[in-house]
PDB file of C-alpha atoms in Angstrom:
ATOM      1  CA  MET A 176       0.000   0.000   0.000  1.00 49.00           C
ATOM      2  CA  LEU A 177       1.336   3.438  -0.954  1.00 59.00           C
ATOM      3  CA  PRO A 178       1.895   5.914   1.897  1.00 74.00           C
ATOM      4  CA  GLY A 179      -0.967   8.365   2.372  1.00 93.00           C
ATOM      5  CA  SER A 180      -1.553  11.518   4.380  1.00 95.00           C
ATOM      6  CA  ILE A 181      -2.958  12.561   7.751  1.00 96.00           C
ATOM      7  CA  GLN A 182      -4.154  16.167   7.777  1.00 96.00           C
ATOM      8  CA  ILE A 183      -5.868  17.595  10.854  1.00 96.00           C
ATOM      9  CA  SER A 184      -6.381  21.308  11.500  1.00 96.00           C
ATOM     10  CA  GLY A 185      -7.362  23.121  14.707  1.00 96.00           C
ATOM     11  CA  GLU A 186      -8.565  20.053  16.616  1.00 96.00           C
ATOM     12  CA  THR A 187      -7.936  18.883  20.177  1.00 96.00           C
ATOM     13  CA  LEU A 188      -6.446  15.422  19.705  1.00 96.00           C
ATOM     14  CA  SER A 189      -7.263  12.564  22.061  1.00 95.00           C
ATOM     15  CA  GLY A 190      -4.842   9.916  23.256  1.00 95.00           C
ATOM     16  CA  ALA A 191      -6.538   7.346  21.021  1.00 96.00           C
ATOM     17  CA  GLU A 192      -6.106   9.556  17.949  1.00 96.00           C
ATOM     18  CA  ILE A 193      -2.439  10.059  18.781  1.00 97.00           C
ATOM     19  CA  ARG A 194      -1.955   6.287  19.128  1.00 96.00           C
ATOM     20  CA  ASP A 195      -3.461   5.757  15.674  1.00 96.00           C
ATOM     21  CA  ILE A 196      -1.187   8.417  14.187  1.00 97.00           C
ATOM     22  CA  CYS A 197       1.893   6.901  15.803  1.00 97.00           C
ATOM     23  CA  GLU A 198       0.972   3.410  14.648  1.00 96.00           C
ATOM     24  CA  SER A 199       0.622   4.659  11.077  1.00 96.00           C
ATOM     25  CA  LEU A 200       4.013   6.354  11.312  1.00 96.00           C
ATOM     26  CA  ARG A 201       5.681   3.185  12.585  1.00 95.00           C
ATOM     27  CA  GLU A 202       4.018   1.152   9.831  1.00 95.00           C
ATOM     28  CA  ASN A 203       5.427   3.566   7.233  1.00 95.00           C
ATOM     29  CA  SER A 204       1.964   4.250   5.847  1.00 95.00           C
ATOM     30  CA  VAL A 205       2.185   8.072   6.117  1.00 96.00           C
ATOM     31  CA  ARG A 206       3.931  10.378   3.663  1.00 97.00           C
ATOM     32  CA  LEU A 207       2.385  13.656   4.851  1.00 97.00           C
ATOM     33  CA  LEU A 208       1.541  14.443   8.474  1.00 97.00           C
ATOM     34  CA  SER A 209      -0.115  17.801   9.181  1.00 97.00           C
ATOM     35  CA  LEU A 210      -1.305  18.698  12.687  1.00 97.00           C
ATOM     36  CA  ARG A 211      -1.694  22.389  11.919  1.00 96.00           C
ATOM     37  CA  GLY A 212      -2.938  24.375  14.924  1.00 96.00           C
ATOM     38  CA  CYS A 213      -3.966  21.256  16.876  1.00 97.00           C
ATOM     39  CA  GLN A 214      -3.968  20.871  20.654  1.00 96.00           C
ATOM     40  CA  LEU A 215      -2.183  17.872  22.178  1.00 95.00           C
ATOM     41  CA  SER A 216      -0.630  17.117  25.547  1.00 96.00           C
ATOM     42  CA  GLU A 217       3.105  17.181  26.241  1.00 97.00           C
ATOM     43  CA  ARG A 218       3.066  13.393  26.558  1.00 97.00           C
ATOM     44  CA  ASP A 219       1.258  12.955  23.254  1.00 97.00           C
ATOM     45  CA  PHE A 220       3.623  15.359  21.493  1.00 97.00           C
ATOM     46  CA  GLY A 221       6.483  13.144  22.684  1.00 97.00           C
ATOM     47  CA  HIS A 222       4.704  10.080  21.264  1.00 97.00           C
ATOM     48  CA  VAL A 223       4.328  11.809  17.879  1.00 98.00           C
ATOM     49  CA  CYS A 224       8.027  12.728  17.852  1.00 98.00           C
ATOM     50  CA  ARG A 225       8.996   9.131  18.533  1.00 98.00           C
ATOM     51  CA  GLY A 226       6.740   8.073  15.667  1.00 97.00           C
ATOM     52  CA  VAL A 227       8.450  10.601  13.394  1.00 98.00           C
ATOM     53  CA  ALA A 228      11.840   9.259  14.436  1.00 98.00           C
ATOM     54  CA  GLU A 229      10.837   5.698  13.505  1.00 97.00           C
ATOM     55  CA  SER A 230       9.091   6.520  10.216  1.00 97.00           C
ATOM     56  CA  ARG A 231      10.876   5.761   6.957  1.00 96.00           C
ATOM     57  CA  SER A 232       8.059   7.031   4.717  1.00 96.00           C
ATOM     58  CA  LEU A 233       7.293  10.486   6.146  1.00 97.00           C
ATOM     59  CA  ALA A 234       8.300  13.178   3.628  1.00 97.00           C
ATOM     60  CA  GLN A 235       6.386  16.229   4.859  1.00 98.00           C
ATOM     61  CA  LEU A 236       5.790  17.276   8.472  1.00 98.00           C
ATOM     62  CA  ASN A 237       3.522  20.250   9.195  1.00 98.00           C
ATOM     63  CA  LEU A 238       3.511  21.495  12.795  1.00 98.00           C
ATOM     64  CA  ASN A 239       2.410  25.040  11.948  1.00 97.00           C
ATOM     65  CA  LEU A 240       0.605  27.466  14.250  1.00 95.00           C
ATOM     66  CA  GLY A 241       2.015  26.849  17.680  1.00 92.00           C
ATOM     67  CA  ILE A 242       2.368  23.075  17.901  1.00 96.00           C
ATOM     68  CA  VAL A 243       6.033  23.414  18.879  1.00 97.00           C
ATOM     69  CA  SER A 244       5.117  25.748  21.714  1.00 95.00           C
ATOM     70  CA  ASN A 245       7.981  25.414  24.211  1.00 96.00           C
ATOM     71  CA  ILE A 246      11.640  24.505  24.542  1.00 96.00           C
ATOM     72  CA  ASN A 247      10.878  20.962  25.703  1.00 97.00           C
ATOM     73  CA  ARG A 248       8.965  20.310  22.482  1.00 98.00           C
ATOM     74  CA  VAL A 249      11.820  21.777  20.446  1.00 98.00           C
ATOM     75  CA  LYS A 250      14.195  19.316  22.113  1.00 98.00           C
ATOM     76  CA  GLN A 251      11.913  16.375  21.402  1.00 98.00           C
ATOM     77  CA  LEU A 252      11.512  17.375  17.763  1.00 98.00           C
ATOM     78  CA  ALA A 253      15.280  17.794  17.413  1.00 98.00           C
ATOM     79  CA  GLU A 254      15.850  14.277  18.773  1.00 98.00           C
ATOM     80  CA  ALA A 255      13.290  12.884  16.343  1.00 98.00           C
ATOM     81  CA  LEU A 256      14.929  14.600  13.358  1.00 97.00           C
ATOM     82  CA  LYS A 257      18.354  13.293  14.352  1.00 97.00           C
ATOM     83  CA  THR A 258      17.031   9.760  13.836  1.00 97.00           C
ATOM     84  CA  ASN A 259      14.584  10.320  10.982  1.00 97.00           C
ATOM     85  CA  ARG A 260      16.084  10.121   7.489  1.00 96.00           C
ATOM     86  CA  SER A 261      13.032  10.696   5.274  1.00 97.00           C
ATOM     87  CA  VAL A 262      11.523  14.137   6.017  1.00 97.00           C
ATOM     88  CA  GLN A 263      11.997  16.486   3.079  1.00 97.00           C
ATOM     89  CA  SER A 264       9.724  19.404   4.082  1.00 98.00           C
ATOM     90  CA  LEU A 265       9.345  20.786   7.606  1.00 98.00           C
ATOM     91  CA  PHE A 266       6.741  23.461   8.442  1.00 98.00           C
ATOM     92  CA  LEU A 267       7.074  25.301  11.769  1.00 98.00           C
ATOM     93  CA  HIS A 268       5.309  28.535  10.772  1.00 98.00           C
ATOM     94  CA  GLY A 269       3.915  30.390  13.782  1.00 97.00           C
ATOM     95  CA  SER A 270       6.001  28.544  16.371  1.00 97.00           C
ATOM     96  CA  PRO A 271       7.609  30.706  19.096  1.00 96.00           C
ATOM     97  CA  LEU A 272      11.040  29.197  18.509  1.00 97.00           C
ATOM     98  CA  THR A 273      13.195  32.307  19.046  1.00 97.00           C
ATOM     99  CA  ASP A 274      16.918  32.106  18.329  1.00 98.00           C
ATOM    100  CA  ALA A 275      17.401  29.901  21.392  1.00 97.00           C
ATOM    101  CA  GLY A 276      14.967  27.295  20.115  1.00 97.00           C
ATOM    102  CA  LEU A 277      16.458  27.313  16.632  1.00 98.00           C
ATOM    103  CA  ALA A 278      19.900  26.805  18.183  1.00 98.00           C
ATOM    104  CA  LEU A 279      18.602  23.583  19.768  1.00 98.00           C
ATOM    105  CA  LEU A 280      17.009  22.449  16.518  1.00 98.00           C
ATOM    106  CA  ASN A 281      19.849  23.457  14.216  1.00 97.00           C
ATOM    107  CA  PRO A 282      22.210  20.481  14.746  1.00 96.00           C
ATOM    108  CA  ALA A 283      19.475  18.086  13.638  1.00 97.00           C
ATOM    109  CA  LEU A 284      18.587  20.258  10.636  1.00 97.00           C
ATOM    110  CA  SER A 285      22.230  20.580   9.617  1.00 94.00           C
ATOM    111  CA  ILE A 286      22.858  16.834   9.420  1.00 94.00           C
ATOM    112  CA  HIS A 287      19.497  15.716   8.070  1.00 95.00           C
ATOM    113  CA  PRO A 288      20.140  13.918   4.755  1.00 94.00           C
ATOM    114  CA  SER A 289      16.797  14.643   3.051  1.00 95.00           C
ATOM    115  CA  LEU A 290      15.554  18.060   4.235  1.00 96.00           C
ATOM    116  CA  VAL A 291      15.160  20.483   1.315  1.00 96.00           C
ATOM    117  CA  ALA A 292      12.253  22.758   2.379  1.00 98.00           C
ATOM    118  CA  LEU A 293      11.943  24.673   5.664  1.00 98.00           C
ATOM    119  CA  ASP A 294       9.278  27.108   6.855  1.00 98.00           C
ATOM    120  CA  LEU A 295      10.354  29.256   9.812  1.00 98.00           C
ATOM    121  CA  GLY A 296       7.910  32.084   9.186  1.00 98.00           C
ATOM    122  CA  ASP A 297       6.650  33.999  12.232  1.00 98.00           C
ATOM    123  CA  CYS A 298       9.030  32.138  14.556  1.00 98.00           C
ATOM    124  CA  MET A 299      10.335  35.199  16.454  1.00 98.00           C
ATOM    125  CA  LEU A 300      13.819  34.887  14.987  1.00 98.00           C
ATOM    126  CA  GLY A 301      16.631  37.445  15.131  1.00 98.00           C
ATOM    127  CA  ASP A 302      20.123  37.849  13.725  1.00 98.00           C
ATOM    128  CA  GLU A 303      21.536  34.875  15.647  1.00 98.00           C
ATOM    129  CA  GLY A 304      18.879  32.694  14.065  1.00 98.00           C
ATOM    130  CA  ILE A 305      19.832  34.001  10.609  1.00 98.00           C
ATOM    131  CA  ASN A 306      23.444  33.000  11.221  1.00 97.00           C
ATOM    132  CA  LEU A 307      22.262  29.439  11.867  1.00 97.00           C
ATOM    133  CA  ILE A 308      20.012  29.432   8.803  1.00 97.00           C
ATOM    134  CA  CYS A 309      22.909  30.540   6.596  1.00 96.00           C
ATOM    135  CA  GLY A 310      24.595  27.281   7.523  1.00 94.00           C
ATOM    136  CA  LEU A 311      21.704  25.463   5.839  1.00 95.00           C
ATOM    137  CA  LEU A 312      22.566  27.248   2.558  1.00 94.00           C
ATOM    138  CA  PRO A 313      26.061  25.878   1.902  1.00 88.00           C
ATOM    139  CA  PRO A 314      28.141  27.507  -0.847  1.00 85.00           C
ATOM    140  CA  ASP A 315      28.924  25.993  -4.226  1.00 71.00           C
ATOM    141  CA  GLY A 316      30.771  22.715  -4.025  1.00 63.00           C
ATOM    142  CA  ALA A 317      29.783  22.040  -0.422  1.00 61.00           C
ATOM    143  CA  LYS A 318      27.137  19.634   0.884  1.00 71.00           C
ATOM    144  CA  SER A 319      23.533  19.753  -0.305  1.00 78.00           C
ATOM    145  CA  GLY A 320      21.239  22.321   1.331  1.00 89.00           C
ATOM    146  CA  LEU A 321      17.776  23.831   1.300  1.00 96.00           C
ATOM    147  CA  LYS A 322      15.885  24.395  -1.941  1.00 96.00           C
ATOM    148  CA  GLU A 323      12.972  26.281  -0.351  1.00 98.00           C
ATOM    149  CA  LEU A 324      13.192  28.640   2.625  1.00 98.00           C
ATOM    150  CA  THR A 325      10.413  30.686   4.223  1.00 98.00           C
ATOM    151  CA  LEU A 326      11.274  33.425   6.725  1.00 98.00           C
ATOM    152  CA  SER A 327       8.066  35.484   6.533  1.00 98.00           C
ATOM    153  CA  ALA A 328       7.115  37.828   9.387  1.00 98.00           C
ATOM    154  CA  ASN A 329      10.267  37.758  11.507  1.00 98.00           C
ATOM    155  CA  PRO A 330      10.603  41.491  12.295  1.00 98.00           C
ATOM    156  CA  GLY A 331      13.348  40.940  14.874  1.00 97.00           C
ATOM    157  CA  ILE A 332      15.911  40.357  12.124  1.00 98.00           C
ATOM    158  CA  THR A 333      17.957  43.505  11.422  1.00 98.00           C
ATOM    159  CA  SER A 334      19.539  44.735   8.190  1.00 97.00           C
ATOM    160  CA  LYS A 335      22.795  43.143   9.346  1.00 97.00           C
ATOM    161  CA  GLY A 336      21.095  39.742   9.533  1.00 98.00           C
ATOM    162  CA  TRP A 337      19.428  40.167   6.140  1.00 98.00           C
ATOM    163  CA  GLY A 338      22.787  41.174   4.671  1.00 97.00           C
ATOM    164  CA  ARG A 339      24.294  37.952   5.946  1.00 97.00           C
ATOM    165  CA  LEU A 340      21.437  35.993   4.397  1.00 98.00           C
ATOM    166  CA  ALA A 341      21.887  37.798   1.062  1.00 97.00           C
ATOM    167  CA  ILE A 342      25.522  36.669   0.935  1.00 96.00           C
ATOM    168  CA  ALA A 343      24.496  33.067   1.659  1.00 96.00           C
ATOM    169  CA  VAL A 344      21.803  33.194  -1.044  1.00 96.00           C
ATOM    170  CA  ALA A 345      24.280  34.572  -3.584  1.00 95.00           C
ATOM    171  CA  HIS A 346      26.613  31.620  -3.049  1.00 93.00           C
ATOM    172  CA  SER A 347      24.050  28.846  -2.516  1.00 92.00           C
ATOM    173  CA  SER A 348      24.058  26.203  -5.225  1.00 88.00           C
ATOM    174  CA  GLN A 349      20.662  24.799  -4.194  1.00 93.00           C
ATOM    175  CA  LEU A 350      18.136  27.483  -3.180  1.00 96.00           C
ATOM    176  CA  ARG A 351      15.238  27.899  -5.619  1.00 97.00           C
ATOM    177  CA  VAL A 352      12.500  29.586  -3.536  1.00 98.00           C
ATOM    178  CA  LEU A 353      12.915  32.324  -0.898  1.00 98.00           C
ATOM    179  CA  ASN A 354       9.892  33.807   0.908  1.00 98.00           C
ATOM    180  CA  LEU A 355      10.646  36.976   2.907  1.00 98.00           C
ATOM    181  CA  ASP A 356       7.163  38.527   2.836  1.00 98.00           C
ATOM    182  CA  TYR A 357       5.927  40.769   5.657  1.00 98.00           C
ATOM    183  CA  ASN A 358       9.349  41.635   7.032  1.00 98.00           C
ATOM    184  CA  PRO A 359      10.324  45.335   7.366  1.00 97.00           C
ATOM    185  CA  LEU A 360      13.160  45.073   4.841  1.00 98.00           C
ATOM    186  CA  GLY A 361      13.120  48.499   3.192  1.00 97.00           C
ATOM    187  CA  ASP A 362      15.093  49.698   0.192  1.00 97.00           C
ATOM    188  CA  GLN A 363      18.542  49.073   1.660  1.00 96.00           C
ATOM    189  CA  VAL A 364      17.953  45.364   2.201  1.00 97.00           C
ATOM    190  CA  ALA A 365      16.202  45.075  -1.170  1.00 97.00           C
ATOM    191  CA  GLY A 366      19.367  46.389  -2.796  1.00 96.00           C
ATOM    192  CA  MET A 367      21.431  43.683  -1.103  1.00 97.00           C
ATOM    193  CA  LEU A 368      18.933  41.053  -2.218  1.00 97.00           C
ATOM    194  CA  ALA A 369      19.113  42.312  -5.814  1.00 96.00           C
ATOM    195  CA  VAL A 370      22.861  41.693  -5.795  1.00 95.00           C
ATOM    196  CA  ALA A 371      22.268  38.227  -4.331  1.00 96.00           C
ATOM    197  CA  VAL A 372      19.703  37.359  -7.003  1.00 95.00           C
ATOM    198  CA  ALA A 373      22.021  38.565  -9.764  1.00 94.00           C
ATOM    199  CA  SER A 374      24.754  36.312  -8.365  1.00 94.00           C
ATOM    200  CA  SER A 375      22.587  33.249  -7.801  1.00 94.00           C
ATOM    201  CA  ARG A 376      22.382  30.614 -10.534  1.00 92.00           C
ATOM    202  CA  THR A 377      19.415  28.812  -8.967  1.00 94.00           C
ATOM    203  CA  LEU A 378      16.951  31.215  -7.287  1.00 96.00           C
ATOM    204  CA  GLU A 379      13.685  31.158  -9.243  1.00 97.00           C
ATOM    205  CA  VAL A 380      11.109  32.622  -6.825  1.00 98.00           C
ATOM    206  CA  LEU A 381      11.515  35.606  -4.472  1.00 98.00           C
ATOM    207  CA  ASP A 382       8.555  36.817  -2.382  1.00 98.00           C
ATOM    208  CA  LEU A 383       8.931  40.400  -1.125  1.00 98.00           C
ATOM    209  CA  GLU A 384       5.254  41.139  -0.516  1.00 98.00           C
ATOM    210  CA  GLY A 385       4.609  43.772   2.152  1.00 98.00           C
ATOM    211  CA  THR A 386       8.270  44.462   2.923  1.00 98.00           C
ATOM    212  CA  GLY A 387       8.303  48.280   2.892  1.00 98.00           C
ATOM    213  CA  LEU A 388       9.779  48.743  -0.579  1.00 98.00           C
ATOM    214  CA  THR A 389       9.483  51.847  -2.770  1.00 97.00           C
ATOM    215  CA  ASN A 390      10.139  52.722  -6.406  1.00 97.00           C
ATOM    216  CA  GLN A 391      13.824  52.976  -5.501  1.00 97.00           C
ATOM    217  CA  SER A 392      13.915  49.239  -4.767  1.00 95.00           C
ATOM    218  CA  ALA A 393      11.843  48.452  -7.830  1.00 96.00           C
ATOM    219  CA  GLN A 394      14.228  50.390 -10.086  1.00 96.00           C
ATOM    220  CA  THR A 395      17.194  48.494  -8.655  1.00 96.00           C
ATOM    221  CA  LEU A 396      15.409  45.178  -9.207  1.00 96.00           C
ATOM    222  CA  LEU A 397      14.418  46.243 -12.708  1.00 96.00           C
ATOM    223  CA  ASP A 398      18.031  47.101 -13.572  1.00 95.00           C
ATOM    224  CA  MET A 399      19.112  43.714 -12.205  1.00 93.00           C
ATOM    225  CA  VAL A 400      16.573  41.764 -14.266  1.00 93.00           C
ATOM    226  CA  GLU A 401      17.268  43.845 -17.391  1.00 93.00           C
ATOM    227  CA  ASN A 402      21.064  43.753 -17.345  1.00 92.00           C
ATOM    228  CA  TYR A 403      22.141  40.518 -15.687  1.00 90.00           C
ATOM    229  CA  PRO A 404      21.435  36.869 -16.502  1.00 90.00           C
ATOM    230  CA  THR A 405      19.375  35.400 -13.700  1.00 91.00           C
ATOM    231  CA  ALA A 406      17.402  32.250 -12.950  1.00 94.00           C
ATOM    232  CA  LEU A 407      14.640  34.372 -11.380  1.00 96.00           C
ATOM    233  CA  ARG A 408      11.170  33.661 -12.812  1.00 95.00           C
ATOM    234  CA  THR A 409       8.799  35.014 -10.142  1.00 96.00           C
ATOM    235  CA  LEU A 410       9.208  38.207  -8.094  1.00 96.00           C
ATOM    236  CA  ILE A 411       6.308  39.124  -5.804  1.00 97.00           C
ATOM    237  CA  LEU A 412       6.117  42.840  -4.963  1.00 97.00           C
ATOM    238  CA  ALA A 413       2.477  43.273  -3.885  1.00 96.00           C
ATOM    239  CA  GLU A 414       1.579  45.545  -0.930  1.00 97.00           C
ATOM    240  CA  ASN A 415       4.615  47.786  -1.403  1.00 97.00           C
ATOM    241  CA  ASN A 416       4.759  51.472  -2.339  1.00 97.00           C
ATOM    242  CA  ILE A 417       5.780  50.647  -5.909  1.00 96.00           C
ATOM    243  CA  SER A 418       4.137  52.026  -9.019  1.00 96.00           C
ATOM    244  CA  PRO A 419       2.109  49.593 -11.153  1.00 94.00           C
ATOM    245  CA  GLU A 420       4.206  50.631 -14.155  1.00 95.00           C
ATOM    246  CA  LEU A 421       7.478  49.497 -12.584  1.00 95.00           C
ATOM    247  CA  GLN A 422       5.906  46.258 -11.382  1.00 94.00           C
ATOM    248  CA  GLN A 423       4.642  45.581 -14.895  1.00 95.00           C
ATOM    249  CA  GLN A 424       8.036  46.294 -16.453  1.00 95.00           C
ATOM    250  CA  ILE A 425       9.702  43.793 -14.126  1.00 95.00           C
ATOM    251  CA  SER A 426       6.996  41.207 -14.777  1.00 93.00           C
ATOM    252  CA  ASP A 427       7.337  41.637 -18.543  1.00 94.00           C
ATOM    253  CA  LEU A 428      11.111  41.152 -18.427  1.00 94.00           C
ATOM    254  CA  LEU A 429      10.794  38.003 -16.328  1.00 93.00           C
ATOM    255  CA  SER A 430       8.187  36.657 -18.758  1.00 90.00           C
ATOM    256  CA  GLU A 431      10.517  37.348 -21.684  1.00 84.00           C
ATOM    257  CA  GLY A 432      13.222  35.320 -19.963  1.00 60.00           C
ATOM    258  CA  GLU A 433      10.847  32.395 -19.569  1.00 61.00           C
ATOM    259  CA  GLU A 434       9.820  32.546 -23.214  1.00 52.00           C
ATOM    260  CA  GLU A 435      13.455  32.561 -24.322  1.00 53.00           C
ATOM    261  CA  GLU A 436      14.183  29.491 -22.208  1.00 54.00           C
ATOM    262  CA  GLU A 437      11.154  27.682 -23.612  1.00 53.00           C
ATOM    263  CA  THR A 438      12.320  28.450 -27.173  1.00 50.00           C
ATOM    264  CA  GLU A 439      15.816  27.203 -26.390  1.00 50.00           C
ATOM    265  CA  ALA A 440      14.388  24.053 -24.822  1.00 46.00           C
ATOM    266  CA  HIS A 441      12.384  23.318 -27.981  1.00 48.00           C
ATOM    267  CA  GLU A 442      15.506  23.852 -30.103  1.00 50.00           C
ATOM    268  CA  VAL A 443      17.560  21.516 -27.931  1.00 47.00           C
ATOM    269  CA  ALA A 444      14.829  18.872 -28.110  1.00 49.00           C
ATOM    270  CA  ALA A 445      14.692  19.227 -31.888  1.00 46.00           C
ATOM    271  CA  ARG A 446      18.466  18.810 -32.197  1.00 51.00           C
ATOM    272  CA  GLU A 447      18.368  15.703 -30.014  1.00 50.00           C
ATOM    273  CA  LYS A 448      15.545  14.270 -32.127  1.00 49.00           C
ATOM    274  CA  ASN A 449      17.268  15.228 -35.412  1.00 50.00           C
ATOM    275  CA  PRO A 450      21.018  15.235 -34.683  1.00 45.00           C
ATOM    276  CA  TRP A 451      21.871  15.639 -38.369  1.00 42.00           C
ATOM    277  CA  ILE A 452      20.452  19.190 -38.434  1.00 36.00           C
ATOM    278  CA  CYS A 453      23.382  21.571 -38.909  1.00 35.00           C
ATOM    279  CA  GLN A 454      23.543  24.696 -36.743  1.00 41.00           C
ATOM    280  CA  ASN A 455      25.104  27.380 -38.943  1.00 40.00           C
ATOM    281  CA  ASN A 456      24.566  30.390 -36.684  1.00 41.00           C
ATOM    282  CA  SER A 457      27.931  30.645 -34.958  1.00 37.00           C
ATOM    283  CA  SER A 458      26.884  33.758 -33.063  1.00 37.00           C
ATOM    284  CA  SER A 459      24.013  32.091 -31.215  1.00 34.00           C
ATOM    285  CA  GLN A 460      24.263  32.277 -27.431  1.00 32.00           C
ATOM    286  CA  MET A 461      24.612  29.278 -25.206  1.00 31.00           C
ATOM    287  CA  VAL A 462      21.810  29.388 -22.648  1.00 30.00           C
ATOM    288  CA  LEU A 463      22.129  27.659 -19.297  1.00 31.00           C
ATOM    289  CA  MET A 464      18.870  25.787 -18.894  1.00 28.00           C
ATOM    290  CA  THR A 465      17.133  25.356 -15.570  1.00 31.00           C
ATOM    291  CA  SER A 466      14.587  22.679 -14.886  1.00 31.00           C
ATOM    292  CA  GLY A 467      11.900  25.210 -13.930  1.00 35.00           C
ATOM    293  CA  LEU A 468      10.111  25.339 -10.619  1.00 36.00           C
ATOM    294  CA  GLY A 469       7.324  22.943 -11.561  1.00 37.00           C
ATOM    295  CA  ASP A 470       5.378  21.697  -8.589  1.00 41.00           C
ATOM    296  CA  SER A 471       6.451  23.336  -5.361  1.00 45.00           C
ATOM    297  CA  LEU A 472       8.428  21.210  -2.958  1.00 47.00           C
ATOM    298  CA  LEU A 473       6.008  22.438  -0.334  1.00 47.00           C
ATOM    299  CA  ALA A 474       3.067  20.416  -1.560  1.00 46.00           C
ATOM    300  CA  GLU A 475       0.824  21.805   1.161  1.00 45.00           C
ATOM    301  CA  THR A 476       1.041  25.570   0.940  1.00 42.00           C
ATOM    302  CA  GLU A 477      -1.597  26.332   3.545  1.00 44.00           C
ATOM    303  CA  MET A 478      -0.142  27.789   6.723  1.00 46.00           C
TER     304      MET A 478
END
């Protein structure tokens, strides 16, 4: 039987329900476990963590909206992730981790062999937390790292912390999606991020919704998209003080880049199908193809 999913939202879970969940985890019959906003006792949370540790099928774990509500639960989750080898996506959005909690969780995240998507939105993080997160975005040639990172609504992070993250993003050989929405970034941080995006060969989606940007930021981002080769395909700028005209210009340029890649992909496919076709245009550019975002690694986008 193929692994299925358990998705429960906003419920108070009984001991019997927890036992059923844990049994399914141990039997490797669960691929997605979501207990978003649920209430469960400290003892039952420990049982779930032990089930996570034993599962070899679990790929996505959603504990959004306050499930990991204290340091003891952080420790139990960290122990589970040290043993688990299968989780690819971890959602902790709305958990009061703070930098201290992330420091306890970080060793398990750093050594996990499968983790590629992490949601730490609204987790009360600061600059120390950002330093830890940068370690999950190893530079080119190093170990594998995150492909999707969400840091929405963490206003305690300063421009110094965001600058450190921008450097890590610029050198990451893995990151494809970065969500920074609803942080008070401002134009200065946006400028640093523009440099990071121009340097990155992998970043395809950047969410800057509601981050205090103005036309100054938009012009910098427009210049970046217009003048530098980039993997970026989606840039979200809603709920900022940016003119519709500038937003449209950026959107049009990103769309042009996608169309060019699609054309190149068709040409490559045609050459592979008909290898005898001679390419006489010696001035044609070589285009580095990306696989495209496709389906999001975060299959369950609800927070």
